[in-house]
CSV table of C-alpha atoms in Angstrom, one decimal:
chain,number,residue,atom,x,y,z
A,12,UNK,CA,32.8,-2.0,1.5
A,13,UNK,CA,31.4,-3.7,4.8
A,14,UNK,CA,27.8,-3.8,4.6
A,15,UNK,CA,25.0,-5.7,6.5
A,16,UNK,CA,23.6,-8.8,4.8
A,17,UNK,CA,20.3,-9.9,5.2
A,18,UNK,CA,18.1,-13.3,4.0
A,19,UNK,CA,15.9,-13.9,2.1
A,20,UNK,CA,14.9,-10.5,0.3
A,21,UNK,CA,11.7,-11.7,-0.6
A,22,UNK,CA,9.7,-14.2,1.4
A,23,UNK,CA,6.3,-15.1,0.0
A,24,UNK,CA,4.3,-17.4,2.6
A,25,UNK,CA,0.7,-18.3,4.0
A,26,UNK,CA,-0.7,-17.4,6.8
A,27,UNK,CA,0.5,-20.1,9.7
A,28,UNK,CA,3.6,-20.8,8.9
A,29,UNK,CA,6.8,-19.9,10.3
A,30,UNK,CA,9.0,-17.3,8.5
A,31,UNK,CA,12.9,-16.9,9.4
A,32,UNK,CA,15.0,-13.8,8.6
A,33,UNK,CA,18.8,-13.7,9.3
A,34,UNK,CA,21.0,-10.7,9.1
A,35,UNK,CA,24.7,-11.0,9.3
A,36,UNK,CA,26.2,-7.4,10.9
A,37,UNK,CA,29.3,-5.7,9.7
A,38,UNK,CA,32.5,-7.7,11.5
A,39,UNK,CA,33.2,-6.0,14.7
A,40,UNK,CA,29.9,-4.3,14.8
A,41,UNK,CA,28.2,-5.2,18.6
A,42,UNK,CA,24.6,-3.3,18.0
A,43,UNK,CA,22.1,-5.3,15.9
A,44,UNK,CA,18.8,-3.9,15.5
A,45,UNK,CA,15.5,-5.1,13.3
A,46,UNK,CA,13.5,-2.8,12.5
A,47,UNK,CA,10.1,-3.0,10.7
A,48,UNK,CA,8.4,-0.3,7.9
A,49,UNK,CA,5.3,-0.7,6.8
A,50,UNK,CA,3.3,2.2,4.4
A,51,UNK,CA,1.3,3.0,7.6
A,52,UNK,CA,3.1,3.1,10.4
A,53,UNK,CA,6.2,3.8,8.7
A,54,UNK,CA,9.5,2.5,10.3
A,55,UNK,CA,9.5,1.3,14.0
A,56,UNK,CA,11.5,-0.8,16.4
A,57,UNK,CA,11.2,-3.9,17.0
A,58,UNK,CA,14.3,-5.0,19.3
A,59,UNK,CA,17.8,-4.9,18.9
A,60,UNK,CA,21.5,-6.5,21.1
A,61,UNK,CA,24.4,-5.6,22.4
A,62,UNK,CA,27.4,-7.9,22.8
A,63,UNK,CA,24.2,-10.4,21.6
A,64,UNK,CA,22.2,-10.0,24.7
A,65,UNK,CA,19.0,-8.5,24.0
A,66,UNK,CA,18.4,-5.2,25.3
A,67,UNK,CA,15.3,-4.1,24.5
A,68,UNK,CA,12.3,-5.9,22.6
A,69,UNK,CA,9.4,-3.8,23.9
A,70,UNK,CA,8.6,-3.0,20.3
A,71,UNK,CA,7.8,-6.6,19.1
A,72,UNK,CA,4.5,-8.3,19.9
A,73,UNK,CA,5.7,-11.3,22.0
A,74,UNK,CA,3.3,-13.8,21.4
A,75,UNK,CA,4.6,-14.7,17.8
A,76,UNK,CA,7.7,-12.8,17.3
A,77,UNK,CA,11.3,-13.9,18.5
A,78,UNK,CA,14.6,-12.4,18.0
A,79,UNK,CA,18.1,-14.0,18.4
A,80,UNK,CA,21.5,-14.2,18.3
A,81,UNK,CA,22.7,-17.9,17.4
A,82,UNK,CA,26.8,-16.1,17.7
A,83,UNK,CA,27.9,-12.9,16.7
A,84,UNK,CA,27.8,-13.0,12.9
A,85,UNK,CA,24.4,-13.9,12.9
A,86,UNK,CA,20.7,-12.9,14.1
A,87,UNK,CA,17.7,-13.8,13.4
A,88,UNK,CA,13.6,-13.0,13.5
A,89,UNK,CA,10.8,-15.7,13.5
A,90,UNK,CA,7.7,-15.1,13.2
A,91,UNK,CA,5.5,-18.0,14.5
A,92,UNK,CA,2.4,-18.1,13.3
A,93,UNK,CA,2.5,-15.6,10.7
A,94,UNK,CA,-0.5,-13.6,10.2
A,95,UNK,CA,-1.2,-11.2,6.9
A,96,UNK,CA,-0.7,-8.1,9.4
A,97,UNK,CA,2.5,-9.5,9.2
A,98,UNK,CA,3.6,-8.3,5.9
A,99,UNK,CA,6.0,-5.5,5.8
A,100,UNK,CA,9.8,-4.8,4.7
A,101,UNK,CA,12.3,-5.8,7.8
A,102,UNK,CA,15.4,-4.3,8.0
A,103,UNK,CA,18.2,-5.4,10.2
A,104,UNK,CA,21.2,-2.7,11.3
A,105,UNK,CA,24.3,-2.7,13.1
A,106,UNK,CA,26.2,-0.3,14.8
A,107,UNK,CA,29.2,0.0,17.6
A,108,UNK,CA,28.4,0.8,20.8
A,109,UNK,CA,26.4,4.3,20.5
A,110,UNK,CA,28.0,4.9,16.9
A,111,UNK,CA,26.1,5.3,13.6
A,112,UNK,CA,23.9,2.1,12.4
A,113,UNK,CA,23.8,0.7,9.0
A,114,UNK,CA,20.9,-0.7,7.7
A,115,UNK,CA,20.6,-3.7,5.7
A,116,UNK,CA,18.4,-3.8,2.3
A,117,UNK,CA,15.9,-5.5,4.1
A,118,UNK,CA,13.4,-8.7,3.3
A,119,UNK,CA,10.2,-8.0,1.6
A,120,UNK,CA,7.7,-10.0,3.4
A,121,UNK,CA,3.9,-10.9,2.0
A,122,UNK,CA,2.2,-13.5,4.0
A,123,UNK,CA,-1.1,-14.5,2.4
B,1,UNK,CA,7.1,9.0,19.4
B,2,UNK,CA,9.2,10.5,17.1
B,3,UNK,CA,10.4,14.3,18.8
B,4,UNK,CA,10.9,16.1,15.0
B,5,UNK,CA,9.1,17.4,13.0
B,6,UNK,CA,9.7,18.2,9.3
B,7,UNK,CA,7.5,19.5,6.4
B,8,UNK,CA,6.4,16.3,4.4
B,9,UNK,CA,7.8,17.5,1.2
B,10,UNK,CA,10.1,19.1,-0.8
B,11,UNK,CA,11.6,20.2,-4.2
B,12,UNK,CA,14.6,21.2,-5.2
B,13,UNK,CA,16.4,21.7,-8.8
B,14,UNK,CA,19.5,19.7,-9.4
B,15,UNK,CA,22.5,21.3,-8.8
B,16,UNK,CA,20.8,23.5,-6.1
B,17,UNK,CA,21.2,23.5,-2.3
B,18,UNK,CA,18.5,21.4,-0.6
B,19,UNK,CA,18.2,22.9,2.9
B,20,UNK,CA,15.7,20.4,5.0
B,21,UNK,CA,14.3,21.9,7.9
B,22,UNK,CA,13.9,20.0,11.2
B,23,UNK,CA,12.3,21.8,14.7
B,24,UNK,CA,13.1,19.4,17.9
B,25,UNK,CA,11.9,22.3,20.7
B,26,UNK,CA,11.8,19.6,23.2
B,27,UNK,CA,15.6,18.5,23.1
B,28,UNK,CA,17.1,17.9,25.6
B,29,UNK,CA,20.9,18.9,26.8
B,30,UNK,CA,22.7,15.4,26.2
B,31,UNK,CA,20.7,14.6,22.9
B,32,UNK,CA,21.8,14.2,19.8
B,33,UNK,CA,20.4,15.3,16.0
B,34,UNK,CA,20.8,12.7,13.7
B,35,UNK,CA,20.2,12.7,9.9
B,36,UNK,CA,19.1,9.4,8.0
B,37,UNK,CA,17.6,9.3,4.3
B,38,UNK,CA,15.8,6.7,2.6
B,39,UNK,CA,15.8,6.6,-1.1
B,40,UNK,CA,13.4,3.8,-2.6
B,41,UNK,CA,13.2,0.3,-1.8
B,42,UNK,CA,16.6,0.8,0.1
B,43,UNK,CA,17.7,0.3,3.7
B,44,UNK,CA,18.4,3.7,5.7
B,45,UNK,CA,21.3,5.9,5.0
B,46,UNK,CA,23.1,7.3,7.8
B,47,UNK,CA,24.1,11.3,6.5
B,48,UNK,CA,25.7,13.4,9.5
B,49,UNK,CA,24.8,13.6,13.3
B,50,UNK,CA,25.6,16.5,15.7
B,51,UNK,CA,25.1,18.2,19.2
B,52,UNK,CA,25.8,21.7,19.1
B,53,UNK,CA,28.3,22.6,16.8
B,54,UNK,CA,27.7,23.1,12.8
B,55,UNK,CA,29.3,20.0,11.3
B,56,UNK,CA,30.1,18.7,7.7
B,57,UNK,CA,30.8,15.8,5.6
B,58,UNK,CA,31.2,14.8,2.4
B,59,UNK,CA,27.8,14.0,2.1
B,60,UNK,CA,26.2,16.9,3.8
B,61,UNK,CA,26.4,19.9,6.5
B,62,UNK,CA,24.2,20.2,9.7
B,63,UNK,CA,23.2,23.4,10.7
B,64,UNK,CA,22.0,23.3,14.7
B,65,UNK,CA,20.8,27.0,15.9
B,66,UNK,CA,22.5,28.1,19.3
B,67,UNK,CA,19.2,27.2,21.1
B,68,UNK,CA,19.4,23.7,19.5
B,69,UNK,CA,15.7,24.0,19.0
B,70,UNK,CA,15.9,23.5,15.2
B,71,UNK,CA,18.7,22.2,12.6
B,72,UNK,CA,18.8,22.2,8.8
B,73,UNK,CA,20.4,19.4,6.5
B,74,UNK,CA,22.4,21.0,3.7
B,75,UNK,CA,22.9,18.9,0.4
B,76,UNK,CA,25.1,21.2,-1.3
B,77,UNK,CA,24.8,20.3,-5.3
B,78,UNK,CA,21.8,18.3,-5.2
B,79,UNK,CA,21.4,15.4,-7.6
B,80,UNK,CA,18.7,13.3,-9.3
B,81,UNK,CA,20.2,10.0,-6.7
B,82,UNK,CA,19.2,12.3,-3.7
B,83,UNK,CA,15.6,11.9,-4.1
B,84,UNK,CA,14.8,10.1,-1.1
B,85,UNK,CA,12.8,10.6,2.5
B,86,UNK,CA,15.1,12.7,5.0
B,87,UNK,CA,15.1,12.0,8.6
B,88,UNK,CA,15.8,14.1,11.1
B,89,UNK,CA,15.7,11.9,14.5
B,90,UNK,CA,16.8,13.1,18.0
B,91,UNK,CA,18.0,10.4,20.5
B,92,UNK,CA,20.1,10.3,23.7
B,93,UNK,CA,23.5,8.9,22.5
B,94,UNK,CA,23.3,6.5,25.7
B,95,UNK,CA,20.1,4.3,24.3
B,96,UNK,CA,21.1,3.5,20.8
B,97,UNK,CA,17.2,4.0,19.9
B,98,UNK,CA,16.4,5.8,16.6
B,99,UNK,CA,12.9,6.8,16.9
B,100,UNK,CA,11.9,7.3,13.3
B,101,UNK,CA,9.5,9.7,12.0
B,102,UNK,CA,7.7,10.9,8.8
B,103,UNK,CA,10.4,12.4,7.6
B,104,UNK,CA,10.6,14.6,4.2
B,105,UNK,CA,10.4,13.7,0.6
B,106,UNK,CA,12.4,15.5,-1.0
B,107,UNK,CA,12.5,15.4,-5.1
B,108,UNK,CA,15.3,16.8,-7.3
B,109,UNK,CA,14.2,17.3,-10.2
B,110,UNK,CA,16.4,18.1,-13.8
């Protein structure tokens, strides 16, 4: 079963520092999209690629948040500083073209 | 914002049909009704998607009324595994967006 992979599942960190999450889509999948969930304002958008050109990131707050595509079996979300609003579940999904996305299981992140 | 909207839960016995409502008055001619769930500490699930026409799979059936203003997710025998928030999401197949919203709980219970 192709599934999306992401890293770490669990990130623990202080306030400050920088926090890297990679997903790796399903092989042949061209759509990557992070997503973020949080108890209040539930799951939302944050950016997402095509082909690995970013299409739309109007979702994540600029200033501290980046998103990338290093090739196409690999993307990735810093978070530079990281701030305790931070802290949230991430999920990463992948799709073809206009087609169905499958989520990740997502990385659990607490920053202190 | 999410252009849904859904009751905020539900119950159902296992074994039953767990018919989830969805109304989406505001769709639009080229959009499309897709059908995610979420059951604990898990990723989304993709279920079914359609335009106009009833479909099914071997997860579930989408009902969409003729006026498209509403739909209904069909779990056929529902089981204890289908707990799990059910969204209903309408999105224009050209943007790729999935605009989540509240979605339903639904609980089977034994």
């Amino acid at each position: 079963d192709a599934r999306v992979t992401q890293t770490p599942r669990d990130k623990v960190t202080e306030m400050g520092q920088e926090v890297t999450m990679r997903c790796q889509p399903i092989l042949g999948h061209n759509t990557v999209f992070w997503y973020r969930q949080t108890m209040m304002q539930g799951l939302e958008l944050l950016a997402y690629f095509r082909n690995r050109a970013p299409l739309d990131d109007s979702g994540m707050p600029k200033d501290r948040f980046s998103a990338e595509m290093p090739d196409a079996t690999l993307a990735t979300l810093k978070i530079q500083p990281s701030e305790p609003r931070d802290s949230a579940v991430y999920f990463c999904a992948s799709g073809l073209d206009e087609e169905t996305q499958y989520f990740g299981p997502g990385t659990r992140l607490l920053v202190l | 914002d999410a252009k849904t909207t859904q009751p905020p839960s539900m119950d159902c016995a296992e074994g039953r049909a767990a018919n989830l409502p969805c109304n989406h008055s505001t769709i639009s001619g080229n959009e499309y009704v897709y059908w995610y769930r979420q059951i604990h500490s898990q990723g989304p699930q993709y279920i079914i998607h359609g335009l106009k026409n009833n479909e099914t799979n071997e997860m579930a059936s989408l009902i969409i009324t003729e006026d498209r203003k509403s739909s209904t997710l069909i779990l056929p025998h529902a089981t204890l595994r289908d707990t799990a928030v059910y969204y209903c999401i309408v999105t224009d197949h050209n943007t790729d967006k999935l605009i989540f919203g509240t979605g339903t709980r639904l609980q089977v219970f034994p």
